[in-house]
Coordinates of C-alpha atoms in Angstrom, one line a residue:
M1 CA 19.5 -7.4 29.3
D2 CA 18.1 -4.1 28.0
S3 CA 15.7 -4.1 25.1
T4 CA 14.5 -1.3 22.9
N5 CA 10.8 -1.2 22.0
V6 CA 9.2 0.4 19.0
N7 CA 9.0 3.7 20.9
G8 CA 12.7 4.0 20.9
Y9 CA 13.1 3.8 24.7
T10 CA 15.4 1.5 26.5
N11 CA 13.3 -0.7 28.7
G12 CA 10.3 1.3 27.5
P13 CA 8.6 4.5 28.8
A14 CA 6.3 4.5 31.8
Y15 CA 2.9 3.4 30.6
T16 CA 0.3 5.3 32.6
L17 CA -3.2 6.6 32.1
T18 CA -1.8 10.1 32.2
A19 CA 0.9 9.4 29.6
L20 CA -1.7 7.6 27.3
N21 CA -4.1 10.5 27.6
R22 CA -1.5 12.8 26.1
W23 CA -2.3 11.2 22.8
S24 CA -5.9 12.2 23.0
V25 CA -7.8 15.4 22.2
A26 CA -11.0 14.0 23.8
D27 CA -10.5 15.8 27.2
K28 CA -12.0 12.8 29.0
Q29 CA -10.8 10.9 32.1
L30 CA -9.8 7.5 31.1
P31 CA -11.4 4.4 32.7
A32 CA -9.3 2.5 35.2
V33 CA -6.9 -0.1 33.8
D34 CA -8.6 -3.1 35.5
K35 CA -12.0 -2.1 34.1
I36 CA -11.1 -2.7 30.5
K37 CA -11.1 -6.1 28.9
T38 CA -11.5 -5.3 25.2
I39 CA -10.3 -2.4 23.0
H40 CA -12.2 -1.2 19.9
V41 CA -10.2 1.1 17.6
Y42 CA -12.0 2.9 14.7
D43 CA -10.4 4.7 11.7
F44 CA -12.1 7.9 10.6
D45 CA -11.7 8.6 6.9
N46 CA -13.9 6.3 4.8
T47 CA -14.3 3.9 7.7
L48 CA -16.5 5.9 10.0
F49 CA -17.0 9.0 7.8
N50 CA -17.4 9.1 4.0
S51 CA -14.7 11.7 3.5
P52 CA -14.7 13.5 0.1
L53 CA -12.0 12.6 -2.4
P54 CA -10.8 14.8 -5.3
N55 CA -13.3 14.6 -8.2
P56 CA -11.8 12.8 -11.2
K57 CA -14.4 14.4 -13.3
L58 CA -13.1 17.8 -12.4
W59 CA -9.3 17.4 -12.3
K60 CA -6.9 15.8 -14.8
G61 CA -5.3 12.5 -13.7
E62 CA -1.9 13.9 -12.7
T63 CA -3.5 16.7 -10.7
L64 CA -5.4 14.1 -8.6
G65 CA -2.1 12.9 -7.3
F66 CA -0.7 16.4 -7.1
L67 CA -3.6 17.5 -4.9
Q68 CA -3.1 14.7 -2.4
S69 CA 0.6 14.9 -2.0
Q70 CA 1.9 16.1 1.3
D71 CA 4.6 18.3 -0.3
T72 CA 2.7 20.0 -3.1
F73 CA 1.5 23.1 -1.3
A74 CA 3.3 25.2 1.4
T75 CA 0.2 24.8 3.6
G76 CA -0.5 21.2 2.9
G77 CA -2.6 19.2 0.4
W78 CA -6.0 17.7 0.3
W79 CA -5.6 15.6 3.5
H80 CA -3.8 18.4 5.4
D81 CA -6.1 21.4 5.0
A82 CA -9.2 21.4 7.2
R83 CA -11.2 23.5 4.7
I84 CA -11.6 20.5 2.4
L85 CA -13.2 18.4 5.2
A86 CA -15.2 21.3 6.5
A87 CA -16.7 21.8 3.0
T88 CA -18.3 18.4 3.0
G89 CA -21.9 18.5 2.0
E90 CA -23.1 22.1 2.2
G91 CA -20.4 23.2 4.6
I92 CA -19.9 23.1 8.3
E93 CA -22.5 25.8 9.1
V94 CA -25.2 23.8 7.5
E95 CA -24.0 20.3 8.2
E96 CA -23.2 20.5 11.9
P97 CA -26.8 21.2 13.0
R98 CA -28.0 18.2 11.1
A99 CA -25.0 16.1 12.1
W100 CA -23.7 15.6 8.6
E101 CA -26.6 13.4 7.8
G102 CA -25.9 10.9 5.1
W103 CA -22.2 11.2 5.3
W104 CA -21.5 8.4 7.9
N105 CA -21.0 4.7 7.6
E106 CA -24.0 3.8 9.6
K107 CA -22.9 0.2 10.2
I108 CA -19.7 1.5 11.9
V109 CA -21.8 4.1 13.8
E110 CA -23.9 1.2 15.2
L111 CA -20.7 -0.7 16.3
I112 CA -19.4 2.4 18.0
Q113 CA -22.7 2.8 19.9
L114 CA -22.4 -0.8 21.0
S115 CA -18.8 -0.1 22.2
M116 CA -20.1 2.9 24.1
Q117 CA -22.6 0.7 25.9
Q118 CA -20.2 -2.1 26.7
K119 CA -18.8 -1.5 30.2
D120 CA -15.5 -3.2 29.8
A121 CA -14.8 -1.8 26.3
L122 CA -12.5 1.1 25.5
A123 CA -13.7 3.1 22.4
V124 CA -11.0 4.8 20.4
L125 CA -11.0 7.0 17.3
L126 CA -7.6 6.9 15.6
T127 CA -6.8 8.9 12.5
G128 CA -3.7 10.0 10.6
R129 CA -5.1 13.5 10.1
G130 CA -3.0 16.2 11.8
E131 CA -4.0 17.1 15.3
T132 CA -3.2 20.8 14.8
N133 CA -5.5 21.3 11.8
F134 CA -8.2 18.7 12.4
G135 CA -8.6 18.2 16.2
E136 CA -11.4 20.6 16.8
L137 CA -13.2 19.9 13.6
I138 CA -13.3 16.1 14.1
K139 CA -14.4 16.5 17.7
K140 CA -17.3 18.7 16.4
M141 CA -18.3 16.1 13.8
V142 CA -18.4 13.1 16.1
R143 CA -20.1 15.1 18.9
S144 CA -22.8 16.2 16.4
K145 CA -23.5 12.5 15.7
G146 CA -23.7 11.7 19.4
L147 CA -20.6 9.5 19.4
E148 CA -18.5 9.4 22.5
F149 CA -15.0 8.0 22.5
D150 CA -12.7 7.4 25.4
I151 CA -9.8 8.5 23.3
I152 CA -9.7 10.6 20.1
S153 CA -6.2 10.4 18.7
L154 CA -4.9 12.4 15.8
K155 CA -1.3 12.5 14.5
P156 CA 0.7 15.2 16.4
A157 CA 3.7 17.0 15.0
V158 CA 5.8 15.0 17.5
G159 CA 4.7 12.3 20.0
P160 CA 4.0 13.1 23.7
N161 CA 7.5 12.0 24.6
K162 CA 9.0 13.9 21.6
E163 CA 8.9 10.8 19.4
R164 CA 9.6 11.5 15.7
L165 CA 6.7 10.2 13.6
S166 CA 8.0 9.2 10.2
S167 CA 4.6 8.2 8.8
T168 CA 0.9 7.7 9.6
M169 CA 1.5 4.0 10.1
H170 CA 4.4 4.7 12.4
F171 CA 2.3 7.0 14.5
K172 CA -0.5 4.5 14.8
Q173 CA 1.8 1.7 15.8
L174 CA 3.3 3.9 18.5
F175 CA -0.1 4.8 19.8
L176 CA -1.4 1.2 19.7
E177 CA 1.6 -0.1 21.6
S178 CA 1.0 2.6 24.3
L179 CA -2.6 1.6 24.4
M180 CA -2.0 -2.1 24.9
E181 CA 0.9 -1.6 27.3
T182 CA -1.3 0.7 29.5
Y183 CA -4.4 -1.5 29.5
K184 CA -2.5 -4.7 30.3
D185 CA -5.7 -6.5 31.5
A186 CA -7.3 -6.2 28.1
T187 CA -7.5 -9.6 26.4
E188 CA -8.5 -8.5 22.9
I189 CA -8.2 -5.6 20.6
R190 CA -10.2 -5.0 17.4
V191 CA -9.1 -2.4 14.8
Y192 CA -11.5 -1.3 12.0
E193 CA -9.7 -0.1 8.9
D194 CA -10.8 0.6 5.3
R195 CA -7.5 0.6 3.5
V196 CA -6.1 -2.8 2.4
P197 CA -2.4 -1.9 2.7
H198 CA -2.9 -0.6 6.3
T199 CA -5.0 -3.7 7.2
K200 CA -2.1 -5.9 6.0
K201 CA 0.5 -3.9 7.9
F202 CA -1.6 -3.9 11.1
R203 CA -2.0 -7.7 11.0
E204 CA 1.7 -8.2 10.5
W205 CA 2.6 -5.8 13.3
F206 CA 0.2 -7.4 15.7
Q207 CA 1.8 -10.8 14.9
G208 CA 5.2 -9.4 15.6
Y209 CA 4.0 -7.9 18.9
N210 CA 2.5 -11.2 20.1
R211 CA 5.7 -13.1 19.1
R212 CA 7.6 -10.7 21.4
Q213 CA 5.0 -11.2 24.2
N214 CA 5.6 -15.0 23.8
G215 CA 9.3 -14.4 24.4
Q216 CA 10.4 -14.7 20.8
G217 CA 12.9 -11.9 20.0
G218 CA 11.8 -9.5 22.8
T219 CA 10.9 -9.0 26.4
V220 CA 7.5 -10.1 27.7
T221 CA 5.8 -7.0 29.0
R222 CA 2.1 -7.9 29.2
G223 CA 1.5 -11.2 27.5
P224 CA -0.1 -11.8 24.1
I225 CA -3.4 -10.2 23.1
T226 CA -6.1 -11.5 20.7
A227 CA -5.9 -9.0 17.8
E228 CA -8.4 -8.7 15.0
V229 CA -8.1 -6.2 12.1
V230 CA -11.5 -5.8 10.4
Q231 CA -11.4 -4.8 6.8
V232 CA -14.2 -2.3 6.2
A233 CA -15.6 -1.8 2.7
D234 CA -14.4 1.5 1.5
T235 CA -16.8 4.4 0.9
S236 CA -16.0 7.8 -0.4
T237 CA -17.8 10.9 -1.7
L238 CA -17.3 14.0 -3.7
L239 CA -17.7 17.7 -3.0
D240 CA -19.8 20.0 -5.0
P241 CA -17.5 20.8 -8.0
V242 CA -17.8 24.6 -7.6
Q243 CA -17.1 24.3 -3.8
E244 CA -14.2 22.0 -4.5
T245 CA -12.6 24.4 -6.9
A246 CA -13.1 27.3 -4.5
C247 CA -11.4 25.3 -1.7
V248 CA -8.4 24.4 -3.9
Q249 CA -8.1 28.0 -5.1
R250 CA -7.9 29.2 -1.5
I251 CA -5.2 26.7 -0.8
I252 CA -3.3 27.9 -3.9
N253 CA -3.7 31.5 -2.7
D254 CA -2.1 30.6 0.6
H255 CA 0.7 28.8 -1.2
N256 CA 1.4 31.7 -3.4
A257 CA 1.4 34.0 -0.4
A258 CA 4.1 31.7 1.1
V259 CA 6.1 32.0 -2.2
S260 CA 5.9 35.8 -1.9
N261 CA 7.3 35.5 1.7
G262 CA 10.1 33.3 0.5
V263 CA 8.8 30.1 2.2
A264 CA 7.9 28.2 -1.1
K265 CA 9.5 28.3 -4.5
K266 CA 7.0 28.1 -7.3
R267 CA 3.7 30.0 -7.7
L268 CA 0.9 27.8 -8.8
M269 CA -2.4 28.3 -10.6
I270 CA -5.5 26.4 -11.8
K271 CA -5.5 26.0 -15.6
K272 CA -8.2 24.6 -17.8
T273 CA -7.7 21.7 -20.3
V274 CA -10.5 21.8 -22.9
F275 CA -11.0 18.5 -24.6
Y276 CA -13.8 19.6 -26.9
T277 CA -16.1 22.5 -27.6
G278 CA -19.7 21.7 -28.5
Y279 CA -23.4 22.5 -28.3
L280 CA -24.0 20.8 -25.0
I281 CA -27.3 19.0 -24.4
G282 CA -29.3 18.9 -21.2
K283 CA -30.0 15.6 -19.3
S284 CA -33.7 15.5 -20.1
D285 CA -33.1 15.9 -23.8
T286 CA -30.3 13.3 -23.5
E287 CA -32.8 10.8 -22.2
N288 CA -35.1 11.4 -25.1
L289 CA -32.3 11.0 -27.6
L290 CA -31.2 7.7 -26.1
T291 CA -34.5 6.2 -27.0
L292 CA -33.2 6.3 -30.6
V293 CA -30.6 3.7 -29.8
Q294 CA -31.4 0.1 -30.8
P295 CA -28.4 -2.0 -29.6
P296 CA -28.1 -5.6 -30.7
S297 CA -30.2 -8.0 -28.6
K298 CA -27.1 -10.1 -27.7
M299 CA -24.9 -7.2 -26.7
P300 CA -22.2 -8.4 -24.3
D301 CA -22.0 -6.9 -20.8
T302 CA -19.9 -3.7 -20.5
E303 CA -19.8 -3.2 -24.2
M304 CA -22.0 -0.1 -24.4
K305 CA -21.4 3.5 -23.5
F306 CA -24.2 6.1 -23.9
L307 CA -23.4 9.7 -24.7
A308 CA -26.0 11.9 -26.5
N309 CA -24.6 14.9 -24.8
N310 CA -23.4 17.3 -27.5
V311 CA -23.3 18.4 -31.1
L312 CA -19.6 18.7 -31.7
I313 CA -18.1 22.1 -32.7
T314 CA -14.4 21.2 -32.4
P315 CA -12.4 18.4 -30.6
R316 CA -10.1 21.0 -28.9
P317 CA -10.3 24.5 -27.4
C318 CA -12.2 26.8 -29.7
D319 CA -10.4 29.8 -31.0
N320 CA -12.0 33.3 -30.7
T321 CA -12.7 33.4 -34.5
I322 CA -15.1 30.5 -34.3
L323 CA -16.3 31.2 -30.8
D324 CA -17.4 34.7 -31.6
R325 CA -19.3 33.7 -34.7
V326 CA -21.3 31.0 -32.8
G327 CA -22.3 33.5 -30.2
G328 CA -19.7 32.7 -27.6
L329 CA -19.9 30.3 -24.6
G330 CA -23.4 30.1 -23.3
A331 CA -25.1 30.8 -26.6
K332 CA -28.3 28.8 -27.2
L333 CA -29.2 26.9 -30.3
T334 CA -32.2 24.7 -31.0
W335 CA -31.9 21.5 -33.0
Q336 CA -34.2 18.8 -34.5
V337 CA -33.4 15.2 -35.2
T338 CA -33.6 14.4 -38.9
G339 CA -32.2 10.8 -39.1
T340 CA -30.3 8.1 -37.4
A341 CA -27.5 5.8 -38.5
V342 CA -25.3 3.0 -37.2
F343 CA -21.6 3.0 -38.3
E344 CA -20.0 -0.5 -38.5
N345 CA -22.3 -1.7 -35.7
K346 CA -20.1 0.4 -33.3
I347 CA -21.4 3.9 -33.4
W348 CA -25.0 5.0 -33.0
A349 CA -25.6 8.6 -34.1
A350 CA -28.4 11.0 -35.0
S351 CA -28.2 13.7 -37.7
V352 CA -29.7 17.1 -36.7
Q353 CA -30.5 20.4 -38.2
P354 CA -30.8 23.8 -36.5
I355 CA -34.2 25.5 -36.0
P356 CA -34.7 27.8 -37.8
A357 CA -32.8 26.0 -40.7
D358 CA -30.8 29.1 -41.6
S359 CA -29.4 29.5 -38.0
K360 CA -25.6 30.0 -37.8
Y361 CA -23.7 27.0 -36.6
Y362 CA -20.2 25.5 -36.9
T363 CA -19.0 21.9 -36.7
E364 CA -15.9 20.0 -37.8
N365 CA -18.0 17.1 -38.7
P366 CA -19.3 17.0 -42.3
S367 CA -22.7 17.8 -41.0
P368 CA -24.1 18.4 -37.5
L369 CA -24.7 15.2 -35.5
V370 CA -25.1 13.7 -32.1
V371 CA -23.2 10.6 -31.1
L372 CA -25.7 8.6 -29.2
A373 CA -23.8 5.5 -28.1
L374 CA -20.6 3.6 -28.6
R375 CA -19.4 0.1 -28.4
K376 CA -16.1 -0.6 -26.7
G377 CA -13.1 0.6 -28.8
A378 CA -15.2 2.9 -31.0
R379 CA -14.1 6.5 -31.5
P380 CA -16.9 9.2 -31.5
I381 CA -14.9 11.2 -34.1
D382 CA -15.5 8.4 -36.6
A383 CA -19.2 9.3 -36.7
G384 CA -18.1 11.9 -39.2
K385 CA -17.7 9.1 -41.7
I386 CA -21.4 8.3 -41.8
Q387 CA -22.9 9.1 -45.2
N388 CA -26.3 7.3 -45.2
W389 CA -28.9 8.5 -42.7
Q390 CA -32.2 6.8 -42.2
P391 CA -35.2 9.1 -41.7
V392 CA -37.0 8.9 -38.3
P393 CA -40.8 8.9 -37.8
T394 CA -42.5 12.1 -36.8
D395 CA -42.7 11.2 -33.1
K396 CA -38.9 10.7 -33.0
Q397 CA -38.0 14.0 -34.6
F398 CA -37.0 15.3 -31.3
V399 CA -36.5 19.1 -30.8
F400 CA -34.0 20.0 -28.2
E401 CA -32.1 23.1 -27.0
S402 CA -28.3 23.2 -26.7
E403 CA -25.8 25.6 -25.2
V404 CA -22.3 26.3 -26.5
G405 CA -19.9 25.0 -23.9
E406 CA -16.7 23.1 -23.3
K407 CA -15.8 19.7 -21.9
V408 CA -13.3 20.9 -19.3
L409 CA -10.9 19.3 -16.8
L410 CA -8.8 21.4 -14.5
R411 CA -5.1 21.0 -13.7
I412 CA -2.7 22.7 -11.3
E413 CA 0.6 23.9 -12.8
E414 CA 3.3 26.4 -12.2
E415 CA 2.2 30.0 -13.0
I416 CA 4.1 31.2 -16.1
R417 CA 4.7 34.8 -16.6
N418 CA 3.2 36.4 -19.7
E419 CA 1.3 33.2 -20.6
T420 CA -1.9 34.0 -22.3
E421 CA -5.2 32.5 -21.3
Y422 CA -5.4 30.6 -24.6
E423 CA -1.8 29.2 -24.2
S424 CA -2.7 28.0 -20.7
L425 CA -5.3 25.7 -22.2
F426 CA -2.5 23.4 -23.4
P427 CA -0.5 21.3 -20.9
N428 CA 2.8 21.3 -22.7
K429 CA 4.8 23.8 -24.8
A430 CA 4.7 21.8 -28.0
L431 CA 0.9 22.1 -28.0
K432 CA 1.0 25.7 -27.1
R433 CA 3.1 26.4 -30.2
K434 CA 1.0 24.2 -32.4
H435 CA -2.2 26.0 -31.3
G436 CA -1.1 29.5 -30.9
Q437 CA -4.1 31.8 -30.8
D438 CA -4.9 33.8 -33.8
D439 CA -3.2 37.2 -33.9
E440 CA -5.3 39.9 -35.4
S441 CA -2.2 41.7 -36.7
S442 CA -1.1 38.7 -38.8
N443 CA -2.8 36.5 -41.4
S444 CA -5.6 34.8 -39.4
R445 CA -5.8 31.0 -39.7
Q446 CA -9.0 29.9 -41.3
P447 CA -11.0 27.4 -39.2
S448 CA -11.2 23.9 -40.5
G449 CA -14.8 22.7 -40.5
N450 CA -18.3 23.6 -41.6
F451 CA -19.9 26.9 -40.8
N452 CA -23.5 27.1 -42.0
H453 CA -25.0 30.6 -42.2
S454 CA -25.9 33.3 -44.7
S455 CA -23.7 34.0 -47.8
T456 CA -21.9 36.8 -46.0
Y457 CA -19.0 34.6 -45.2
N458 CA -19.1 32.6 -48.4
S459 CA -16.5 34.7 -50.2
P460 CA -13.8 33.0 -52.3
Q461 CA -11.1 33.7 -49.7
N462 CA -13.1 31.7 -47.2
Q463 CA -13.6 28.6 -49.3
N464 CA -10.1 27.1 -48.6
R465 CA -9.5 24.4 -46.1
G466 CA -13.2 23.8 -45.6
G467 CA -13.9 27.3 -44.5
Y468 CA -17.2 29.0 -44.0
Q469 CA -20.2 28.0 -46.1
N470 CA -23.7 29.0 -46.7
S471 CA -26.7 26.8 -46.2
N472 CA -26.7 25.7 -49.9
T473 CA -23.2 24.2 -49.9
N474 CA -21.6 21.4 -48.1
Q475 CA -17.8 21.9 -48.2
R476 CA -16.0 19.7 -45.8
G477 CA -13.2 21.1 -43.7
R478 CA -10.2 19.2 -42.6
G479 CA -10.8 19.6 -38.9
N480 CA -9.1 16.4 -38.0
H481 CA -6.8 17.5 -35.2
R482 CA -7.0 15.3 -32.2
G483 CA -5.2 16.1 -29.0
N484 CA -3.8 13.9 -26.3
G485 CA -6.8 12.7 -24.3
N486 CA -4.9 10.5 -21.9
N487 CA -5.8 11.7 -18.5
R488 CA -5.8 8.4 -16.7
G489 CA -4.7 8.9 -13.1
N490 CA -2.3 6.8 -11.1
R491 CA -3.3 4.7 -8.2
G492 CA -1.8 6.0 -5.0
G493 CA -1.6 5.1 -1.4
R494 CA -2.2 7.3 1.6
G495 CA 1.3 7.4 2.9
G496 CA 3.3 6.4 -0.2
N497 CA 3.9 7.2 -3.8
G498 CA 1.8 4.5 -5.2
G499 CA 0.9 1.0 -4.6
G500 CA -2.2 1.8 -2.6
R501 CA -5.7 1.1 -3.9
G502 CA -7.6 3.5 -6.0
R503 CA -11.0 4.8 -4.8
G504 CA -14.0 5.9 -6.7
R505 CA -14.3 6.5 -10.4
G506 CA -10.9 6.8 -12.0
G507 CA -8.8 4.8 -9.6
H508 CA -7.6 7.9 -7.7
G509 CA -6.4 7.1 -4.2
Y510 CA -5.3 8.5 -0.9
R511 CA -1.9 10.1 -0.4
S512 CA -0.1 10.7 2.9
L513 CA -2.1 12.0 5.8
D514 CA 1.0 13.2 7.5
D515 CA 0.5 16.5 9.3
V516 CA 2.5 19.5 7.9
G517 CA 2.1 22.0 10.8
E518 CA 0.1 25.1 11.4
R519 CA -2.8 25.8 9.1
S520 CA -2.5 29.2 7.4
T521 CA -5.1 31.9 7.5
Y522 CA -8.1 31.3 5.4
N523 CA -8.3 33.2 2.1
N524 CA -11.7 34.0 0.8
T525 CA -10.6 34.8 -2.8
P526 CA -13.1 33.3 -5.2
P527 CA -12.1 30.4 -7.4
A528 CA -10.5 31.0 -10.8
Y529 CA -13.0 28.9 -12.6
N530 CA -16.6 27.9 -12.1
P531 CA -16.8 24.8 -14.3
A532 CA -19.8 22.9 -15.4
V533 CA -18.7 19.3 -15.1
A534 CA -20.4 16.9 -17.6
Y535 CA -21.0 13.5 -16.0
E536 CA -21.1 11.4 -19.2
D537 CA -20.4 7.9 -18.2
F538 CA -23.4 5.6 -18.1
P539 CA -23.5 2.1 -16.5
P540 CA -22.8 -0.7 -18.9
L541 CA -25.7 -2.2 -20.8
Q542 CA -26.6 -5.5 -19.2
K543 CA -27.9 -8.6 -20.9
Q544 CA -31.7 -8.8 -20.7
T545 CA -34.7 -9.9 -22.7
L546 CA -36.1 -6.5 -23.1
T547 CA -36.9 -4.5 -26.2
P548 CA -34.3 -1.9 -27.2
A549 CA -36.5 0.9 -26.0
Q550 CA -37.0 -0.8 -22.7
Q551 CA -33.3 -1.5 -22.4
V552 CA -32.5 2.2 -22.9
Q553 CA -35.2 3.2 -20.4
Q554 CA -33.9 0.9 -17.8
Q555 CA -30.4 2.1 -18.4
F556 CA -31.5 5.6 -17.8
Q557 CA -33.2 4.6 -14.6
Q558 CA -29.9 3.0 -13.6
Y559 CA -28.1 6.2 -14.7
N560 CA -30.2 8.4 -12.5
Q561 CA -29.4 6.1 -9.5
F562 CA -25.8 6.2 -10.6
Q563 CA -25.8 10.0 -10.6
Q564 CA -27.2 10.0 -7.0
Q565 CA -24.7 7.4 -5.9
L566 CA -21.8 9.5 -7.2
Q567 CA -22.0 11.7 -4.2
A568 CA -21.8 8.7 -1.9
R569 CA -19.3 6.5 -3.7
G570 CA -17.2 8.7 -6.0
G571 CA -18.3 6.6 -9.0
K572 CA -17.2 3.2 -10.3
G573 CA -13.5 2.3 -9.8
S574 CA -12.7 1.6 -13.4
G575 CA -9.1 2.6 -13.3
G576 CA -8.9 5.8 -15.5
G577 CA -8.1 8.9 -13.5
G578 CA -10.3 11.3 -15.3
G579 CA -12.8 9.1 -17.0
E580 CA -13.1 8.5 -20.7
L581 CA -13.0 11.5 -23.0
P582 CA -15.8 11.4 -25.6
Y583 CA -13.8 13.0 -28.4
F584 CA -10.4 11.5 -28.0

């Protein structure tokens, strides 16, 4: 009685070493069938190699999924364009000579080396990355590390026998069946995989395969095999933010070229979302300011979040009227701490004044301040309700320099004709209308907030809605607009539209690794933006018997370690796609 196997062939194809080698790009002669008793199969991404993921501190939550989708760009997304992988670390030109040092899972490397030494073991590298785009690059990478595989198999556009490959899992199952049917004398197979959904599917598939080999629901072809799927702890990393933006911009350029040629439909572009504008504070000054925080001695775990990163100008994009008068982006201003306060035992803040005292500044708080730390559920904007400030001793009257800047996340959207740069800052049309940029030909909207400078701008027409003020007045502006700060990303699976596990900070996850065909010509157009990404999330304060100053110092030591580990792990998997936004 005829039977049809998973390859779709009646009575199965001919399983030979030659046929099996068609799945491989390793260009090696395979060992004889009777020499192999065990098969070791290793996944590549975040099993063997700590592949970079989209940075949730750079992109809005919805864009994280957009980037990883197979169908987003005409030339493929994050997992389909070799430029992303080649940009790992300092780029292939720098990393190849030093074998991508620090980017490998060294425990898996050791296992592969043992596989290489074991005479009766077949060492296999199996990845869902597309053979066309990634074959040569991945061979270079493993060769630089001194790793030798008998087979290196990447997902082809079609199988060696013209099999249609509906998904990465389908491809891997086809390959594994060919592998086991060819090496019939092998008594065990071990698969190393980092993704929980794939681990589960592999285990179920091997169970079904062995049932058939025991004569249950299929023809016995080689007998059962001991199969183990080893769950590897996931690891992931991030690219340099500027390099990442540049790579994505080049992918967009290729996509837009395809639109011009009639291959794709919508032109795309990178747009900024500005969550707040402020006088941004450097990390060394942040460390000093955090010594002003004295949290309760019995503070519960995970309750505390440290900030101390800016003096707020406005919790939204700053219009040109205000921006010009504070000196524009990049303008420097020096401040001195004058007092501290705790609001409802939830917000720790420091009041500051500019140096010199008559320097121009603008803030939509009643007076300039730095939010130092928050308890869970507190809103930084509520620091503006503080009225009583406690003076600080002379040694705590810290002086620090700030720079006018923006808290920016990027998003990828359709390119809209005639959209101004200011309009592009807002993700939806309603917000664009609400925050239309000032038109010099119409009555300019007065800023809502506090502008401290000389009496030049203290004319009667500027005293409405909390307009400009001189250093001897303290008129409070309304300045209470709060935009939508929800940028939490969805969890996604590499090969589905969700349901997979998230990775790194923000819970972003893999999308499909299906190949999309030929890679388009590289485009060296520079990126649209060169953002400075503020890494603001500190580790939670832990219960300890330390003084408040020692607690803060220890937290900052942990923070420094945390910053270093971001490049190796993508941050903590706390579930929110873009992290928490300090002023929303």
